PDB file of C-alpha atoms in Angstrom:
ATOM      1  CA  UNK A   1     241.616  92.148  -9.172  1.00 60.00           C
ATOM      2  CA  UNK A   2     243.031  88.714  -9.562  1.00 72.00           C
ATOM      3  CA  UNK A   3     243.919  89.321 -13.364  1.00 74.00           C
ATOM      4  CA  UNK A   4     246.157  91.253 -15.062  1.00 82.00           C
ATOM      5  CA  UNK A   5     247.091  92.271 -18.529  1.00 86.00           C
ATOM      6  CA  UNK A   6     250.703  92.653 -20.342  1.00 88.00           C
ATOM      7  CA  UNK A   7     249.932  95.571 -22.426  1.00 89.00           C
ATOM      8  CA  UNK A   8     247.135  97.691 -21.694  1.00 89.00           C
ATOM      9  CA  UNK A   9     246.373 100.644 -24.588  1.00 88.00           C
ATOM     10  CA  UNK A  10     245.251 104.157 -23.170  1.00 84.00           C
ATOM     11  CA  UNK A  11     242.792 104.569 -26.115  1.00 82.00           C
ATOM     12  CA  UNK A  12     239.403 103.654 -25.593  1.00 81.00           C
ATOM     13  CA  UNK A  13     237.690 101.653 -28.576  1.00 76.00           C
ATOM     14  CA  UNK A  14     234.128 103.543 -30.065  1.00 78.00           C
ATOM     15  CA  UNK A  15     232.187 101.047 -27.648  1.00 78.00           C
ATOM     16  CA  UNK A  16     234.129 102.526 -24.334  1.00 79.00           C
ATOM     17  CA  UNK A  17     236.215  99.163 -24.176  1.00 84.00           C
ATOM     18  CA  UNK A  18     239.844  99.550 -23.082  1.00 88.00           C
ATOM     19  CA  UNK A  19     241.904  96.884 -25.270  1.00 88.00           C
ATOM     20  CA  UNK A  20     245.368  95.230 -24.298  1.00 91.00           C
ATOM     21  CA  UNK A  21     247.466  92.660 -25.706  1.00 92.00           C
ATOM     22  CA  UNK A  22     248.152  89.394 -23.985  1.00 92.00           C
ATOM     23  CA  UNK A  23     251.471  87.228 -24.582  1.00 90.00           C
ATOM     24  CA  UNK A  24     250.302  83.681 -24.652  1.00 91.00           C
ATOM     25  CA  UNK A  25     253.362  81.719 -23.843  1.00 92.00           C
ATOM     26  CA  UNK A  26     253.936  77.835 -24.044  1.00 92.00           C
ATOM     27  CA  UNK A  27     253.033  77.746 -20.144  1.00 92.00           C
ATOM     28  CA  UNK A  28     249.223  79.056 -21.255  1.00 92.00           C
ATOM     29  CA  UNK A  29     248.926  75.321 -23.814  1.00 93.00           C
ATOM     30  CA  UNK A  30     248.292  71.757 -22.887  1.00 95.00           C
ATOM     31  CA  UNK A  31     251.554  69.946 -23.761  1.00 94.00           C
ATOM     32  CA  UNK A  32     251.333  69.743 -27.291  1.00 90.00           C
ATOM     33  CA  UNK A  33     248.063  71.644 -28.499  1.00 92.00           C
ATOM     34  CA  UNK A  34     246.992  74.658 -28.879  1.00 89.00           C
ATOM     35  CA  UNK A  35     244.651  74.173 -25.636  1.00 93.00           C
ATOM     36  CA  UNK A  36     244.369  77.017 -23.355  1.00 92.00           C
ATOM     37  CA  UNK A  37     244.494  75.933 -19.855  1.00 95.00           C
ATOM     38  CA  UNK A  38     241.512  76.204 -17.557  1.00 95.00           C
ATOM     39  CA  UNK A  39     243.631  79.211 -15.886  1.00 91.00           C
ATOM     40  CA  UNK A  40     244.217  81.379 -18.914  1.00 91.00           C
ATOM     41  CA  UNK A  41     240.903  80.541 -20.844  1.00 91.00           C
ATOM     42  CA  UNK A  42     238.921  81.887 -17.352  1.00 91.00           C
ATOM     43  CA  UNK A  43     241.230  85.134 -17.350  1.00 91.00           C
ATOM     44  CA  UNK A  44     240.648  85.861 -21.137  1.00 90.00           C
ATOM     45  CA  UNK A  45     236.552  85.392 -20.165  1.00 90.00           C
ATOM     46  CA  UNK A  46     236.845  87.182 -17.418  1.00 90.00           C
ATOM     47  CA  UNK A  47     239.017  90.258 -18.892  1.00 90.00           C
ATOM     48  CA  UNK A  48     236.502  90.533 -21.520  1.00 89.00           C
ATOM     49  CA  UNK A  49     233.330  90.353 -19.436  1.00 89.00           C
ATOM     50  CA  UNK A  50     234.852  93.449 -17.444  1.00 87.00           C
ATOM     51  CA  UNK A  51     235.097  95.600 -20.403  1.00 87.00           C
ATOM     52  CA  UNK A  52     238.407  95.064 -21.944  1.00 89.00           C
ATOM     53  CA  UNK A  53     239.210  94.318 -25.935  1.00 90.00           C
ATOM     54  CA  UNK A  54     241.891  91.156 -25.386  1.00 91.00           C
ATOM     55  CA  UNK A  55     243.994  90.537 -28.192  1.00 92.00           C
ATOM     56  CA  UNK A  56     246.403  87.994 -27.786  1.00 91.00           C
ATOM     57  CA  UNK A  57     249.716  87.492 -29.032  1.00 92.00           C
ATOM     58  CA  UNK A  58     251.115  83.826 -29.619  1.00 90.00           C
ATOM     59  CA  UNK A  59     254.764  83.492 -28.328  1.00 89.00           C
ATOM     60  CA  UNK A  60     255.574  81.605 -31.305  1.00 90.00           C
ATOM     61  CA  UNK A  61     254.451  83.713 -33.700  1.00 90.00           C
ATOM     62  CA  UNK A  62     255.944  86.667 -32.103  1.00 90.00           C
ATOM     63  CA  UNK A  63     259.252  84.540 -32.254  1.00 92.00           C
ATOM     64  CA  UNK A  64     258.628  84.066 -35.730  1.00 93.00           C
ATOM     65  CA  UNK A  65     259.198  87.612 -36.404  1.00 92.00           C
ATOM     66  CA  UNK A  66     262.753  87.301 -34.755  1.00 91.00           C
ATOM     67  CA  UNK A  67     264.377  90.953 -33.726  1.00 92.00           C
ATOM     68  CA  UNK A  68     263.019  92.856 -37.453  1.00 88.00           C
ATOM     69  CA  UNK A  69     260.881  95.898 -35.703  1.00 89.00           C
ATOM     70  CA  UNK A  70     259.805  96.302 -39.266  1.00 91.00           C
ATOM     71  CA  UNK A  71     258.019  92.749 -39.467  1.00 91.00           C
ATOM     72  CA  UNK A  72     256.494  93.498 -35.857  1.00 91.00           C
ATOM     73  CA  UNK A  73     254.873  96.934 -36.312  1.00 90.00           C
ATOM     74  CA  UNK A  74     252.443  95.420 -38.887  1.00 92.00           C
ATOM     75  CA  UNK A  75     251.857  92.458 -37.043  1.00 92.00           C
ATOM     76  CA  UNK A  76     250.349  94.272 -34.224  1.00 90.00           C
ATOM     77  CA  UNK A  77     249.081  96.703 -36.386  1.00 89.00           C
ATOM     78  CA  UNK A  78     246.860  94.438 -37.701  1.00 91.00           C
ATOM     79  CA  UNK A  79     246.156  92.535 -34.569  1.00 90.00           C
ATOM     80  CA  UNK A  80     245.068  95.784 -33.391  1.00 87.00           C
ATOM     81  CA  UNK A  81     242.658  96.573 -36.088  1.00 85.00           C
ATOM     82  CA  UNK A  82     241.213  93.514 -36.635  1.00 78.00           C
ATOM     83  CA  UNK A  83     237.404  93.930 -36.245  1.00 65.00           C
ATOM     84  CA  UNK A  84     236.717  91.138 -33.668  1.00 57.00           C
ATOM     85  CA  UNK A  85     238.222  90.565 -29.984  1.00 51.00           C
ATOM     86  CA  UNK A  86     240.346  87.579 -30.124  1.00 50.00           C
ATOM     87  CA  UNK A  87     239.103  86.696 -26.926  1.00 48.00           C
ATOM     88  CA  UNK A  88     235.599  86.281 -27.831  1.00 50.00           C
ATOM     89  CA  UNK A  89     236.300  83.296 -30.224  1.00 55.00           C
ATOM     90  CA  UNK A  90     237.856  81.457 -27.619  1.00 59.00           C
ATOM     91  CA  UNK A  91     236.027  77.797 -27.259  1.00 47.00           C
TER      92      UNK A  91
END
């Protein structure tokens, strides 16, 4: 297909969803906001309408983290278990 993901899990969720993580990087905003572009918003939708669990990863708050592997294992931890696809509240 015309989409793709960054990080795809092998693990199926209880529902039979495959989930993956997404980097959004400053290329993905409006100048400025926090705005997907028409591009990205339509592959988020369309990822999730085809089964998968997209959780998505802001670059700057991945940046925030700087190199500590100990501050980035619970951030996706929790990403991970959070109870609702990120991609589903997109507006």
């Amino acid at each position: 297909g015309p989409f793709f993901v960054d990080i795809g899990l092998e693990e199926l969720e209880a529902d039979e969803r495959r989930r993956c993580l997404m980097v959004d990087t400053p290329n993905s905003f409006f100048y400025g906001t926090d705005q997907y572009l028409p591009p990205r918003l339509l592959q988020h939708r369309m990822l999730t309408a085809l089964g998968w669990d997209v959780r998505r990863v802001r670059w700057d708050d991945w940046a925030a983290l700087g190199m500590d592997a100990e501050r980035k294992k619970p951030f996706l931890q929790e990403l991970l278990q959070g109870a609702r696809p990120e991609a589903e509240e997109l507006a």
